[in-house]
mmCIF file of C-alpha atoms in Angstrom:
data_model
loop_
_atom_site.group_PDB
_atom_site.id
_atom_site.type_symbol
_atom_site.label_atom_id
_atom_site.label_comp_id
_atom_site.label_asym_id
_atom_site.label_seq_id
_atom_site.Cartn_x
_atom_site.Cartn_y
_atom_site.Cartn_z
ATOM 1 C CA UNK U 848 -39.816 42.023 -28.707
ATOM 2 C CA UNK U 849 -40.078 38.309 -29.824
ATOM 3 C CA UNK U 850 -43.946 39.312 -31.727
ATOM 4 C CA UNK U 851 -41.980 42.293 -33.459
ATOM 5 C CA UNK U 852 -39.196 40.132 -34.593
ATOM 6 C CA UNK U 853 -41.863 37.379 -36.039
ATOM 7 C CA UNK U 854 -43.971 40.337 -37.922
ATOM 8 C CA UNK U 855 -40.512 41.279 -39.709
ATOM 9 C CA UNK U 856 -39.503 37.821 -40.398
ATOM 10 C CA UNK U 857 -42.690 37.076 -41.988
ATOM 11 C CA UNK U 858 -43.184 40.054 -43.750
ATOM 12 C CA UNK U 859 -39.959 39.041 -45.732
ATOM 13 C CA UNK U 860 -40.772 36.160 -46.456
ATOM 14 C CA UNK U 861 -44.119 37.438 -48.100
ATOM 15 C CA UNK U 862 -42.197 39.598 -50.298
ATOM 16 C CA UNK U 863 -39.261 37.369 -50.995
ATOM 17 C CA UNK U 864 -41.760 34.229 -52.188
ATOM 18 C CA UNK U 865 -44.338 36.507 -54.023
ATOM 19 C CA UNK U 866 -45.533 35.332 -57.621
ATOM 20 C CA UNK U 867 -43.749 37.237 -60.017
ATOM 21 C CA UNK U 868 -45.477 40.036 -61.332
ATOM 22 C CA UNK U 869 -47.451 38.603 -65.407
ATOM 23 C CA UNK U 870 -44.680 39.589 -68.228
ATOM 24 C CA UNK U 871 -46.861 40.839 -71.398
ATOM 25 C CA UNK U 872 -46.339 39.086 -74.526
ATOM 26 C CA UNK U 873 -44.511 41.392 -77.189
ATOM 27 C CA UNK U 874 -46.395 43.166 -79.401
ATOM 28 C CA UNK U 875 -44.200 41.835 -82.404
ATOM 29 C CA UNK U 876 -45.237 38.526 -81.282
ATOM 30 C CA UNK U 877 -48.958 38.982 -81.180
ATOM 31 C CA UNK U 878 -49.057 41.221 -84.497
ATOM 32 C CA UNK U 879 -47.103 38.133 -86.709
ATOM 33 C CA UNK U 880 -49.001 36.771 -88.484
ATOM 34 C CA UNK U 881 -49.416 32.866 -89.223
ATOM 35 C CA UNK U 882 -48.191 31.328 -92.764
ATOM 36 C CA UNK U 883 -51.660 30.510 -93.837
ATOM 37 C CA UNK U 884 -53.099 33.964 -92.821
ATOM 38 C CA UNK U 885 -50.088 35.768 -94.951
ATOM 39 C CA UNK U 886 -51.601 36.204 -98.603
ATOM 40 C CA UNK U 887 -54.512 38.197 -96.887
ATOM 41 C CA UNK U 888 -52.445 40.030 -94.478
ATOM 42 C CA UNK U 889 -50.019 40.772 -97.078
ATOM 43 C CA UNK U 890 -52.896 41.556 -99.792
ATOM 44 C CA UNK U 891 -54.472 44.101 -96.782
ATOM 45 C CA UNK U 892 -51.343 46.077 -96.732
ATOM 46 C CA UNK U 893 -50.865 46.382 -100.268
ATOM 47 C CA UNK U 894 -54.571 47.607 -100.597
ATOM 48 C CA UNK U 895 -53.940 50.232 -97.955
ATOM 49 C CA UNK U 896 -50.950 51.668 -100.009
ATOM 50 C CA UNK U 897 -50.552 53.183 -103.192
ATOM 51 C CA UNK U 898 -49.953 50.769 -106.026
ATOM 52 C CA UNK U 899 -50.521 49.694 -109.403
ATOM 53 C CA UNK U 900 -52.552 46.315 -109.576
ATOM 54 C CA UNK U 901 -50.308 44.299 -111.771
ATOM 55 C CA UNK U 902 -47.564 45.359 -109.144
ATOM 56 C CA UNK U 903 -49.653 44.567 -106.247
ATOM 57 C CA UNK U 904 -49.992 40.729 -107.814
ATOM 58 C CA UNK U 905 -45.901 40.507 -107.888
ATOM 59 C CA UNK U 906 -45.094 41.723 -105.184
ATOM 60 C CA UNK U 907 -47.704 39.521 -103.166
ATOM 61 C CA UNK U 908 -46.302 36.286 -105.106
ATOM 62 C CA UNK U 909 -42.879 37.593 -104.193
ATOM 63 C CA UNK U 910 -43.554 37.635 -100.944
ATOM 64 C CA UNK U 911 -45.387 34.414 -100.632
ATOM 65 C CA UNK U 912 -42.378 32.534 -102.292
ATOM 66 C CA UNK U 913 -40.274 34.714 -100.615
ATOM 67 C CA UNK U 914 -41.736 33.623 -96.888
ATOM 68 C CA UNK U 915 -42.679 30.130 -97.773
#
C-alpha cells in the first residue's frame, strides 16, 4: 500500500516539475529583416515583381527613408 502511494506521489511530481516543452520563435520574427540588410531585401522583392526600373529606384528610396 505505502510503495503504491510513493509511485503516485512521485509520478506527480515528475509531471508537475517537468521543463516546459521549447516555444518556436515566430516566423515573422525570424523572416524580419535587419536595417542594414533592408535595401537588398527590399531591392530582391522588387526584382521578383513586375516593375518599371525608374519605379523600382523610388519606391526602394521610399522605403529606405520611409523605414529609417
Amino acid at each position: 500500500m505505502r510503495k503504491a502511494t510513493q509511485r503516485k506521489q512521485a509520478r506527480r511530481n515528475d509531471r508537475t516539475h517537468r521543463a516546459a516543452p521549447h516555444v518556436p520563435e515566430p516566423a515573422a520574427h525570424i523572416a524580419t529583416p535587419s536595417l542594414h540588410e533592408a535595401p537588398r531585401t527590399i531591392a530582391s522583392i522588387v526584382h521578383r515583381t513586375t516593375m518599371p526600373v525608374a519605379t523600382v529606384g523610388k519606391f526602394v528610396d521610399d522605403t529606405i527613408a520611409a523605414i529609417g
